[in-house]
C-alpha cells in the first residue's frame, strides 16, 4: 500500500497549487476527491492542449484522483459537500484563487464536529496588506518576487518563463504544510489550519539572491540572455549538435573548462580566476569559447566534462526527455491516460524506495470516480488530548543534517522551522561551503566564515556541532547520534557517506526506523551519478529552457540557481511522507532524490502535450496562449517594467478605457482573447505608450484599482522593502554574533496571524558541541578536551596550511 493510503482528501476551488498538492498525496495512495462545478474546473481549459483538446496542465495536476461534480444551484450540493469533508482528513481549499462555483461552507461548524480536520487554504497574497485584493496570475507573481527582471536581453524587455511555476512552488509548500500537520496530529490529535500565500511561496527561489544583495549592496542587473551575476560562464551555448549548459564557479572548474577547450591562454590568465572578474570581459571570452564549443556535439562535451568534473550538461528538448530511458525507468516520466488519449507526464520526484509512488494513472473525466485497490485499514486520528495550542507540528522529530549549501539546508531549515530538532554536522576541516571556501589566513583569522548571510538564512532554528567523520572517533559519535534519530539528510555526491561507513545499509541496522535521504544531482542509481551539478545545471537539464524565450530563439535559463530551492522543497515533501509512514509502521526507508528530476514538473505540460500529439512546443516569448494582452511593458525611469495580464475577458474593457480606447472597450469582436489576438501587436503598442510615461508602481496601482492583473518587475533586493511583505511580517529581524541584526525570510504559510517564529539564531561553527556531545551522548569534559585536542571537534575553521598538516598526519 502507498505510504499515504490511509488518508482521505477533498480538494475544492480551482487553484493549480491545491491541485498539485493533492496530486502529491494521490501519488502515494491517498484517496483524493476533487470537487468541480458542472462545467468542470476552469483549469481543464488551460493551454497547452492535447490533439483532442484536453488540457495538458490539468492532466499533469490531476491524474490518480477522482472527480465529484456539485452544482451550486442544487439545494443538496452543500449538504453533499459537508458530508465529503466530514469524512476526510485534509481539506485543500483553493477558493481564494478561484471559487469555481463551489457550494457555500460553514467551516467553523465542520471543524467543531471534526476537530482532527487539517485545512489548507491559499490566496495570491494573504488576507491582509496592500496587495491582499490584487488580481494576479502566475507571471505577475513572478514579476513581483524578482523572478523576471534579471532574465533576458540587457536592453529589455525582461523575458519570463511561461506560466505554471507559482502553482508548482505553491503546491510543494502546501504539501509541506499539510503533511507536517498530519505528523502533528499523530502526536496530539489536533487538526491544524494553514494559510498559504502564493506570493510568499515563490520567494523561495529568490531569497538567496535577495539576501546576497542585502549583504553586498545593490549590484545585480540584467546582463543578457543566459548570463547571470555573480559568475561567468553560467549559461546555455550552441554546439555542433544540440545545446550545452555550462556552469563554472570554482577556479578549478574554470581551469578545467579552458583545458577541455584548448584555451590555455584563458586558463593561465591571472585576471580571470574568479567569475566576477570574467564577467567584466564577457565579449572577449565568448569570442574564444563559442567557436570551440561548435566543434563537437553537446553529448561529446558532456562526456568530456564528466571526466574533468566540470558541471556541464546537454540541454534537452521535450522530445529528448520523453525518449530518456533512465527517466522512464526511474519513474520521473510516467504513463497517463486522459480521455481516450494516452501519453506521458512528469511523475513524482519524491523517490521513496520502501514505499514507492504510483507510476502514472488516469486523469478523471468530469464526475469520474477512480477504481482504487482495496484500501488499507484507515488509521483514525488520535482523540484530542491536552497539548499546548502552540505546539509545533514536528516537535519530537530529530534530524541529523549532513547537508551544505542551499538545497539540503533549505529542506532541513523547513523541518526546523516546524519544530524538528535539527542537528547540523560540519567539520572544522570542511565546514558548510556557504560559509565560504576561502582558506587564506586573513579570511579564517577574521572569522569571515561566521559572517555569511546566505549561510545564516539557511540554518536558523538548528543546532550545530563539528565532527571529523574521517576519523574513527568522529564516525562513532555520528553513529551514536543516528541511532536515536528519525531522519538523516545529505546532499553530497552519492558516494561520500557510504565511503565513510554511513550508508543506508549500515545505518538501517543501527536504527530500523531511520529515514535517510540522499539529495544528489542525478540520483544514486543514475548512469550520470558522478556528474557535478549546481542549481543552474539542474535547470539546464530539466527541459524547461527549451520552452522559454522567443520563437526561433535559443533555450533560455530563467534563473541562475533555480534547481537548489526546488530540490530542497521536494526533499522536505519526500521526508515528510516517509516520516508519516515510519510513525505508522516503525519502518524507515531510503529516499533517492534526484534534484534534476525535481525540475521536470516545470516542463510537464509540454511533456504531456508532446507525448500525445508529437508536436514540438510553441514558444510564446512574453505572450500567452490564453491571455491577450499579456507581456512585460516598459515604464518611466531606467530599466523599469511591469507585467500586465488580461486573464479574463471582464478585464479587457476596463483596460481599454484606461488606455483611452473606448472604441476597443465596446467592440464586440474584441470581447474574447481569440478576437483580440488579431490586433495583439497594436494593443501592446498602446499599453507601452501608456506605461512608458508613468512610474511602475503608479501603473500597478491604476491597473489594480480596475481589477487588472499586473505586477512590477522587481529586483530581488526590492523585496526587502516590499510593503506587502512588511505588512504581513514576512521579513523577520535576527540578531546574531559576528553579523548583528539582519533580515530573514519566513515560511510562506502560517497557522495564525503571524509567521512561524525564528526561535534560535543560526549556529556558529561547533557552537553546540558540549550541549549535544555531553548533554545527549554523555561525554565527560575530559573526553571533550581530548576530541578537541585531536581535531575531531572544534570551533574554528582550518586554514589551508593546517589542512595540509592534517592530511599528512592522517596519511601517517
CSV table of C-alpha atoms in Angstrom, one decimal, residues 474-641:
chain,number,residue,atom,x,y,z
A,474,UNK,CA,34.2,11.1,14.9
A,475,UNK,CA,32.4,8.4,13.0
A,476,UNK,CA,31.5,6.5,16.1
A,477,UNK,CA,29.9,9.6,17.6
A,478,UNK,CA,27.9,10.2,14.4
A,479,UNK,CA,26.6,6.7,14.6
A,480,UNK,CA,25.5,7.2,18.2
A,481,UNK,CA,23.5,10.3,17.2
A,482,UNK,CA,22.0,8.4,14.3
A,483,UNK,CA,20.9,5.5,16.5
A,484,UNK,CA,18.2,7.7,18.1
A,485,UNK,CA,17.4,9.9,15.1
A,486,UNK,CA,14.3,9.9,12.9
A,487,UNK,CA,15.9,11.3,9.8
A,488,UNK,CA,19.3,11.9,8.2
A,489,UNK,CA,19.8,14.2,5.2
A,490,UNK,CA,22.8,14.8,2.9
A,491,UNK,CA,23.3,16.5,-0.4
A,492,UNK,CA,26.9,15.3,-1.0
A,493,UNK,CA,27.8,13.3,-4.1
A,494,UNK,CA,26.3,9.9,-3.8
A,495,UNK,CA,29.4,8.0,-2.8
A,496,UNK,CA,30.5,10.3,0.1
A,497,UNK,CA,28.6,8.9,3.1
A,498,UNK,CA,28.8,5.2,2.0
A,499,UNK,CA,32.6,5.5,1.7
A,500,UNK,CA,32.7,6.9,5.3
A,501,UNK,CA,30.7,4.0,6.6
A,502,UNK,CA,27.4,5.9,6.9
A,503,UNK,CA,25.5,4.3,4.0
A,504,UNK,CA,21.8,3.3,4.5
A,505,UNK,CA,22.8,-0.4,4.6
A,506,UNK,CA,24.8,0.3,7.7
A,507,UNK,CA,22.5,2.8,9.4
A,508,UNK,CA,19.3,0.8,8.9
A,509,UNK,CA,20.8,-2.0,11.0
A,510,UNK,CA,21.7,0.5,13.8
A,511,UNK,CA,18.3,2.2,13.6
A,512,UNK,CA,15.5,0.4,11.6
A,513,UNK,CA,13.1,3.3,11.9
A,514,UNK,CA,15.5,5.7,10.4
A,515,UNK,CA,14.6,7.6,7.2
A,516,UNK,CA,17.6,8.5,5.1
A,517,UNK,CA,17.6,10.9,2.2
A,518,UNK,CA,20.3,11.4,-0.4
A,519,UNK,CA,19.9,14.6,-2.4
A,520,UNK,CA,22.3,14.1,-5.3
A,521,UNK,CA,22.1,15.8,-8.7
A,522,UNK,CA,21.1,12.8,-10.9
A,523,UNK,CA,20.2,10.1,-8.3
A,524,UNK,CA,22.2,7.3,-6.7
A,525,UNK,CA,21.4,4.8,-9.4
A,526,UNK,CA,21.9,7.1,-12.4
A,527,UNK,CA,24.5,6.5,-15.1
A,528,UNK,CA,25.3,10.1,-14.5
A,529,UNK,CA,25.6,9.8,-10.8
A,530,UNK,CA,29.2,11.3,-10.8
A,531,UNK,CA,28.2,14.4,-12.7
A,532,UNK,CA,28.9,17.6,-10.8
A,533,UNK,CA,26.0,20.0,-10.7
A,534,UNK,CA,24.7,23.3,-9.3
A,535,UNK,CA,21.2,24.7,-9.3
A,536,UNK,CA,21.9,26.1,-12.8
A,537,UNK,CA,22.9,22.7,-14.0
A,538,UNK,CA,19.6,21.2,-12.8
A,539,UNK,CA,17.6,23.8,-14.7
A,540,UNK,CA,19.7,23.4,-17.8
A,541,UNK,CA,19.0,19.6,-17.9
A,542,UNK,CA,15.3,19.8,-16.9
A,543,UNK,CA,13.7,20.6,-20.3
A,544,UNK,CA,12.4,24.0,-19.0
A,545,UNK,CA,14.8,26.2,-21.0
A,546,UNK,CA,13.6,24.7,-24.3
A,547,UNK,CA,10.2,26.3,-23.8
A,548,UNK,CA,11.4,29.7,-22.6
A,549,UNK,CA,12.1,32.6,-24.9
A,550,UNK,CA,11.1,33.8,-28.3
A,551,UNK,CA,10.0,31.6,-31.3
A,552,UNK,CA,13.1,30.5,-33.1
A,553,UNK,CA,15.4,31.7,-30.3
A,554,UNK,CA,17.8,29.7,-28.1
A,555,UNK,CA,16.9,27.9,-25.0
A,556,UNK,CA,16.8,30.3,-22.1
A,557,UNK,CA,17.6,29.9,-18.5
A,558,UNK,CA,15.1,31.5,-16.2
A,559,UNK,CA,17.2,31.7,-13.0
A,560,UNK,CA,20.8,31.1,-12.1
A,561,UNK,CA,20.2,28.6,-9.3
A,562,UNK,CA,16.5,27.7,-9.7
A,563,UNK,CA,17.2,24.0,-9.0
A,564,UNK,CA,18.6,24.3,-5.5
A,565,UNK,CA,15.4,25.7,-3.9
A,566,UNK,CA,13.2,23.3,-5.9
A,567,UNK,CA,15.3,20.3,-4.9
A,568,UNK,CA,15.1,21.4,-1.2
A,569,UNK,CA,11.3,21.7,-1.2
A,570,UNK,CA,10.9,18.4,-2.9
A,571,UNK,CA,13.3,16.9,-0.3
A,572,UNK,CA,11.1,18.3,2.5
A,573,UNK,CA,8.0,16.8,0.9
A,574,UNK,CA,9.7,13.4,0.5
A,575,UNK,CA,10.9,13.1,4.0
A,576,UNK,CA,7.5,14.1,5.5
A,577,UNK,CA,5.9,11.3,3.5
A,578,UNK,CA,8.5,8.8,4.7
A,579,UNK,CA,8.2,10.0,8.3
A,580,UNK,CA,4.4,9.6,8.3
A,581,UNK,CA,4.9,6.0,7.1
A,582,UNK,CA,7.6,5.4,9.7
A,583,UNK,CA,5.4,6.7,12.5
A,584,UNK,CA,2.6,4.4,11.4
A,585,UNK,CA,4.7,1.3,10.9
A,586,UNK,CA,8.1,1.7,12.7
A,587,UNK,CA,9.8,1.2,9.3
A,588,UNK,CA,12.4,3.6,7.9
A,589,UNK,CA,13.5,3.7,4.3
A,590,UNK,CA,15.9,5.3,1.9
A,591,UNK,CA,15.0,8.2,-0.4
A,592,UNK,CA,16.9,8.6,-3.6
A,593,UNK,CA,16.1,12.1,-4.5
A,594,UNK,CA,17.5,13.3,-7.9
A,595,UNK,CA,17.4,17.0,-7.9
A,596,UNK,CA,17.5,17.3,-11.7
A,597,UNK,CA,14.2,15.4,-11.8
A,598,UNK,CA,12.7,17.8,-9.3
A,599,UNK,CA,12.8,20.5,-12.0
A,600,UNK,CA,10.9,18.4,-14.6
A,601,UNK,CA,7.4,19.4,-13.4
A,602,UNK,CA,8.0,22.9,-14.7
A,603,UNK,CA,8.2,21.3,-18.2
A,604,UNK,CA,5.4,18.8,-17.5
A,605,UNK,CA,2.6,20.4,-19.6
A,606,UNK,CA,4.7,20.2,-22.7
A,607,UNK,CA,5.7,16.6,-21.9
A,608,UNK,CA,2.0,15.7,-21.8
A,609,UNK,CA,1.1,17.6,-25.0
A,610,UNK,CA,4.1,16.4,-27.0
A,611,UNK,CA,3.7,12.8,-26.0
A,612,UNK,CA,0.1,12.7,-27.0
A,613,UNK,CA,0.4,14.7,-30.2
A,614,UNK,CA,4.0,14.7,-31.3
A,615,UNK,CA,4.1,18.4,-32.0
A,616,UNK,CA,7.0,20.4,-30.7
A,617,UNK,CA,6.1,23.1,-28.1
A,618,UNK,CA,5.1,26.6,-29.2
A,619,UNK,CA,7.3,29.3,-27.7
A,620,UNK,CA,5.3,32.5,-27.0
A,621,UNK,CA,8.1,34.8,-25.7
A,622,UNK,CA,6.3,37.1,-23.3
A,623,UNK,CA,2.9,36.5,-24.8
A,624,UNK,CA,0.5,33.9,-23.5
A,625,UNK,CA,-1.6,31.1,-25.3
A,626,UNK,CA,-4.7,32.0,-23.3
A,627,UNK,CA,-4.4,35.6,-22.2
A,628,UNK,CA,-4.5,38.6,-24.6
A,629,UNK,CA,-2.8,41.0,-24.0
A,630,UNK,CA,0.0,39.6,-21.9
A,631,UNK,CA,3.5,40.9,-21.6
A,632,UNK,CA,6.2,42.9,-19.9
A,633,UNK,CA,6.0,46.6,-20.7
A,634,UNK,CA,8.4,49.5,-20.2
A,635,UNK,CA,7.6,52.1,-17.6
A,636,UNK,CA,9.2,55.6,-16.9
A,637,UNK,CA,12.7,55.5,-15.5
A,638,UNK,CA,15.8,53.4,-16.1
A,639,UNK,CA,15.0,49.8,-16.7
A,640,UNK,CA,11.5,49.9,-15.1
A,641,UNK,CA,9.0,47.3,-16.3
